[in-house]
CSV table of C-alpha atoms in Angstrom, one decimal:
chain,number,residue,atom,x,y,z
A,1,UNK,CA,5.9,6.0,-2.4
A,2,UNK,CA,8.1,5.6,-4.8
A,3,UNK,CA,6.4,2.4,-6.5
A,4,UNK,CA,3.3,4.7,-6.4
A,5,UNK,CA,5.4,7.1,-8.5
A,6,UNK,CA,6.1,4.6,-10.4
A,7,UNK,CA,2.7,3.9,-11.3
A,8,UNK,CA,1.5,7.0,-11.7
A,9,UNK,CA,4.2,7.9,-14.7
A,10,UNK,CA,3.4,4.5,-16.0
A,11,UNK,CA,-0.1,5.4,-16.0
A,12,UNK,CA,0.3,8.8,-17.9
A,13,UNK,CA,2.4,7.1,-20.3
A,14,UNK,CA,0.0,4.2,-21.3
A,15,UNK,CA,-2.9,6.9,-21.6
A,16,UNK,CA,-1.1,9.1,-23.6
A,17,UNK,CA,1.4,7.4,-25.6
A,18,UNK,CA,1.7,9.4,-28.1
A,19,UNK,CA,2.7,12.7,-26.0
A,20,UNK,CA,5.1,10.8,-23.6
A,21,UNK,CA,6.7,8.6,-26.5
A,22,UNK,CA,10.4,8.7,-25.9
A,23,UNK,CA,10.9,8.3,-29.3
A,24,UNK,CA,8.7,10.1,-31.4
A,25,UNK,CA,9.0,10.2,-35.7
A,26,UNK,CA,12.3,12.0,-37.1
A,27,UNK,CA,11.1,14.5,-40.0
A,28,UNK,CA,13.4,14.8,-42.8
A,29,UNK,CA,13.3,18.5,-42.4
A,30,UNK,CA,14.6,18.2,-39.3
A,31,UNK,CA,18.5,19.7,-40.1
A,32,UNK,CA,18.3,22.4,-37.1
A,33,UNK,CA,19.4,20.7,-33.8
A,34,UNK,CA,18.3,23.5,-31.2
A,35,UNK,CA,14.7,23.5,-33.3
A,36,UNK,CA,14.7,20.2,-33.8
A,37,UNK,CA,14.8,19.8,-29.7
A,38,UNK,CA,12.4,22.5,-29.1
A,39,UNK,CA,10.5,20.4,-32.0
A,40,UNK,CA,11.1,16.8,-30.1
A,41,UNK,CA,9.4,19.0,-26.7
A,42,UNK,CA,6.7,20.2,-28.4
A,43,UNK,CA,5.7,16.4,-29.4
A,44,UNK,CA,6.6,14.8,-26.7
A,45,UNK,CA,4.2,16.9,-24.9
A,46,UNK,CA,5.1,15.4,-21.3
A,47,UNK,CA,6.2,18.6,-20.2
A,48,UNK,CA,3.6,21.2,-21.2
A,49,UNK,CA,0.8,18.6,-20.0
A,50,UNK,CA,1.9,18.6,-16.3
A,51,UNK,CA,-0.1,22.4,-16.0
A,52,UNK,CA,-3.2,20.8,-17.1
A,53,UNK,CA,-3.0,16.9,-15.2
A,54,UNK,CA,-1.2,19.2,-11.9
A,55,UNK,CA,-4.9,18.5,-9.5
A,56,UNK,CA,-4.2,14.3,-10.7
A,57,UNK,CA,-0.7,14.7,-9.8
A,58,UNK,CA,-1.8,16.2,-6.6
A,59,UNK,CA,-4.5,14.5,-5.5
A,60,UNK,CA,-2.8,10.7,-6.8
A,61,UNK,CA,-0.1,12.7,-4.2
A,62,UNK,CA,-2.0,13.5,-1.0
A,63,UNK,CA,-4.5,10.5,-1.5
A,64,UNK,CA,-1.0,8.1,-1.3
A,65,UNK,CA,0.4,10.3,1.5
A,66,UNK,CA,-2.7,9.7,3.3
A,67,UNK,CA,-2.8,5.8,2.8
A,68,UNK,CA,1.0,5.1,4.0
A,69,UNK,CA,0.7,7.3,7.1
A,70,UNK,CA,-2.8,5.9,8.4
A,71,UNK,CA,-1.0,2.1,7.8
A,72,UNK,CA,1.9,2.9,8.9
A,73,UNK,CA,1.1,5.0,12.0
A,74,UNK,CA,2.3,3.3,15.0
A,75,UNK,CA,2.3,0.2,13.4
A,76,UNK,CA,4.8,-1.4,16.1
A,77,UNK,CA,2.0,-1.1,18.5
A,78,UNK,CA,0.4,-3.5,20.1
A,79,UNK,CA,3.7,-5.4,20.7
A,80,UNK,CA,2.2,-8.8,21.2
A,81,UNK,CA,0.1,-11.2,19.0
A,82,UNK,CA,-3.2,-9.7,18.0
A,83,UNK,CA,-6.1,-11.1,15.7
A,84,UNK,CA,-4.8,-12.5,12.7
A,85,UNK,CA,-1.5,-12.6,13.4
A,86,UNK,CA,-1.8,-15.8,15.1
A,87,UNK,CA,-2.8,-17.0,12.3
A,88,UNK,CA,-0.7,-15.9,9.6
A,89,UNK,CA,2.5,-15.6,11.2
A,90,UNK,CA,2.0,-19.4,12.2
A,91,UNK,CA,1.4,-20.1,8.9
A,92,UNK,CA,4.6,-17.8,7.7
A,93,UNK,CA,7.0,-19.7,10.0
A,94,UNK,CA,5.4,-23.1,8.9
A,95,UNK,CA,6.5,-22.0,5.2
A,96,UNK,CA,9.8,-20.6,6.7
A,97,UNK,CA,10.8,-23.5,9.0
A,98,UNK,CA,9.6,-26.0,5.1
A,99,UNK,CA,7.3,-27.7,7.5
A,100,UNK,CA,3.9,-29.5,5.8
A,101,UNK,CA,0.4,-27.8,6.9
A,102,UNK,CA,-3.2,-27.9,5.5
A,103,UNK,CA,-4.0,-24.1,4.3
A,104,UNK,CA,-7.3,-23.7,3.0
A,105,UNK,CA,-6.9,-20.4,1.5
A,106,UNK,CA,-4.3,-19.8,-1.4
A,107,UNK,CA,-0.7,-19.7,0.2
A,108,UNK,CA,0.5,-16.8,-1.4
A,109,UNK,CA,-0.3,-14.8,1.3
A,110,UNK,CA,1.1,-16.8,3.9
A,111,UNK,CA,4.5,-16.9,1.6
A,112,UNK,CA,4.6,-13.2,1.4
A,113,UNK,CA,4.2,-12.9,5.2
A,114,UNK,CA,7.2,-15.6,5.5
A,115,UNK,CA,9.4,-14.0,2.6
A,116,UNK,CA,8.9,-10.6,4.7
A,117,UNK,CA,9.8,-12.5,8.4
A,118,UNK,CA,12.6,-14.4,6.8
A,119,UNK,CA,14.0,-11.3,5.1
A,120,UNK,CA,13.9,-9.4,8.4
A,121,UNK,CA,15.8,-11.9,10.4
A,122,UNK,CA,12.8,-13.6,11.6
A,123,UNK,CA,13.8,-17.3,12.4
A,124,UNK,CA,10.5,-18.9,12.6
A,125,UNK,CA,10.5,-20.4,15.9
A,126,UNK,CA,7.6,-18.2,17.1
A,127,UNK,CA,4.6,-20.1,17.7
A,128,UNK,CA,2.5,-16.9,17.6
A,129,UNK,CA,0.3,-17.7,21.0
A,130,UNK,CA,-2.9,-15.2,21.4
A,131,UNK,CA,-1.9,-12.2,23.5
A,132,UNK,CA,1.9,-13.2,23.7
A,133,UNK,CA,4.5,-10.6,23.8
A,134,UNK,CA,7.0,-10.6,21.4
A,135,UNK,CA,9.6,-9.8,23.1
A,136,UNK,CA,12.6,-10.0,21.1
A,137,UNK,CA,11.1,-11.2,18.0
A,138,UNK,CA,11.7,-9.4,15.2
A,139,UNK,CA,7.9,-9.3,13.7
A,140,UNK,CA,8.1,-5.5,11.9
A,141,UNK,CA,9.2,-7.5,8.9
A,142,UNK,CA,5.8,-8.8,8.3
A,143,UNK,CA,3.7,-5.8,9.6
A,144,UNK,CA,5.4,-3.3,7.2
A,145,UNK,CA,4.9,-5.9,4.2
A,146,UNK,CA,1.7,-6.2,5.2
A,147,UNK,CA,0.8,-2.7,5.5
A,148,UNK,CA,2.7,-2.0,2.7
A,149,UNK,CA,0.4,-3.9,0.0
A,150,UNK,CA,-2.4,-2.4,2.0
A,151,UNK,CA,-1.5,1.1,1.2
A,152,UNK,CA,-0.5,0.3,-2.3
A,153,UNK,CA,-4.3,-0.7,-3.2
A,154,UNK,CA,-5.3,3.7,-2.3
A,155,UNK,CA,-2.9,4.1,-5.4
A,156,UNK,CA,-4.3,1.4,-7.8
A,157,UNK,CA,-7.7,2.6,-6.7
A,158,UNK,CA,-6.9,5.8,-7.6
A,159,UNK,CA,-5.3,5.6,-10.7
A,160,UNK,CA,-8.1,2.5,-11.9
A,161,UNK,CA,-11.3,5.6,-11.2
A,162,UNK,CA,-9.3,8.7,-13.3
A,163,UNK,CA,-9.4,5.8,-15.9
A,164,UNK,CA,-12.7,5.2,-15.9
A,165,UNK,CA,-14.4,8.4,-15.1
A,166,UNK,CA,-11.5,11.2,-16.4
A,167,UNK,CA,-12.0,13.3,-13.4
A,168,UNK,CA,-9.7,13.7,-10.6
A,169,UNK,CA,-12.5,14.4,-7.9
A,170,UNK,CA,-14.2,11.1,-8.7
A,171,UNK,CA,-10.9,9.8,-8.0
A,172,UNK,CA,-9.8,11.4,-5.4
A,173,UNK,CA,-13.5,10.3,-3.3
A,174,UNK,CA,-12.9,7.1,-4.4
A,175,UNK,CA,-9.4,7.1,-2.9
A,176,UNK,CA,-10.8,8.6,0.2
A,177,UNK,CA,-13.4,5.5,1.0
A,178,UNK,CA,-11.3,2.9,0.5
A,179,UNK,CA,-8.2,5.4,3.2
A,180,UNK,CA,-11.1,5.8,5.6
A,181,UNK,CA,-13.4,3.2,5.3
A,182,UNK,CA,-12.7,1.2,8.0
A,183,UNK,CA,-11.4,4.1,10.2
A,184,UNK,CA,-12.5,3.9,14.1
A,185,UNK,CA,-12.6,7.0,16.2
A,186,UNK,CA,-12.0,4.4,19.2
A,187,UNK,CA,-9.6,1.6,18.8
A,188,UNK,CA,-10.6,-1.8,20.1
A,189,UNK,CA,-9.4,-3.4,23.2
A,190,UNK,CA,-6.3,-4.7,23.3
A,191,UNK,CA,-6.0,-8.4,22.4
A,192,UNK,CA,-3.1,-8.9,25.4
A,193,UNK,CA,-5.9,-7.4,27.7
A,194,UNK,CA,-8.8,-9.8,26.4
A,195,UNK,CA,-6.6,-13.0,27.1
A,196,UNK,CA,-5.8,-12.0,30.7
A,197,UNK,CA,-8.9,-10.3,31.9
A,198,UNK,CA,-13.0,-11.3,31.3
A,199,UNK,CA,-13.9,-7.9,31.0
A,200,UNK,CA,-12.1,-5.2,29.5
A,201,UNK,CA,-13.4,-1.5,29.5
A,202,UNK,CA,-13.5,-0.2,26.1
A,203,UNK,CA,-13.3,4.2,27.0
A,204,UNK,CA,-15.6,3.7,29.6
A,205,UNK,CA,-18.7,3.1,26.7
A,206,UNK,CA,-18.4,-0.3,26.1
A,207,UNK,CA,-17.0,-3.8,26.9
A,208,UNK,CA,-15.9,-6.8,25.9
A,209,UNK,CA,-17.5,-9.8,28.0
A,210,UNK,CA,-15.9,-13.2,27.2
């Protein structure tokens, strides 16, 4: 939230520079100090213009609310290895433990996903099996970093759209698809419960058959 914040004032700031300057032109008439600062206000304009940009403030608000609780909502469960996490959190402790491997994508990723696991106390030793408990290893590191740049994009997404089309609504849908656009009502089957069992119900509508 708070880089969000961050990018929002930034964003106000580079689209109206001239209200937010921090240092606007001195006047030589200018000899009153408590006119002077209500003059410095006036110009600045940072102030007055929060009334009229308060539904972008808002809505930048509840859309980035929205994106870091859906990410971040349980994201300790499931507690074992699941989809792509065998992958790269392999490929995280390969970088961690300095050990050579062929990646076919661009590694910087992979490093992120490493930087996170070694920052956490993640040791590298984990060889990341399919449907493997965790146990005792500490793998929130590189979940939250994970889910972190994927909340951050709601922001960028947000702020990119006002750009483009001035309205806060265009925005704010925008924002909205990318939150919910690959929401499920019903969450797929456990990946611990694929690897031990051929079929696995999914709510009693559907299943997986290996």
């Amino acid at each position: 939230m708070v880089s969000g914040l961050l990018l929002y004032f930034a964003f106000i700031c580079y689209a109206q520079p001239a209200a937010c300057s921090l240092f606007p032109p001195k006047r030589a008439s200018e000899t009153n100090m408590p006119q002077k600062m209500k003059r410095l206000q006036s110009e600045w304009g940072c102030v007055s213009r929060w009334k009229d940009k308060l539904p972008e403030f808002l809505g930048f608000m509840v859309c980035s609310l929205l994106s870091y609780i859906t990410r971040f909502y349980k994201l300790s469960e499931p507690d074992h290895v699941c989809w792509d996490e065998t992958h790269f959190g392999l490929m995280g402790s390969f970088y961690i433990n300095r050990t050579f491997f062929f990646d076919v994508h661009p590694p910087l990723g992979k490093m992120l996903i490493g930087a996170a696991g070694h920052m956490s106390g993640y040791d590298g030793s984990f060889l990341f099996p399919p449907g493997d408990n965790y146990g005792d290893v500490k793998y929130m590191g590189m979940r939250i970093m994970c889910a972190t740049l994927g909340a951050s994009i709601v922001p960028l997404v947000y702020l990119t759209v006002l750009e483009w089309s001035l309205s806060w609504s265009a925005a704010s849908i925008t924002a909205m698809m990318v939150i919910f656009g690959e929401y499920q009502p019903l969450p797929p089957p456990a990946c611990g419960a694929i690897a031990e069992k051929p079929t696995v119900q999914y709510r009693t509508t559907h299943s997986v058959i290996l």
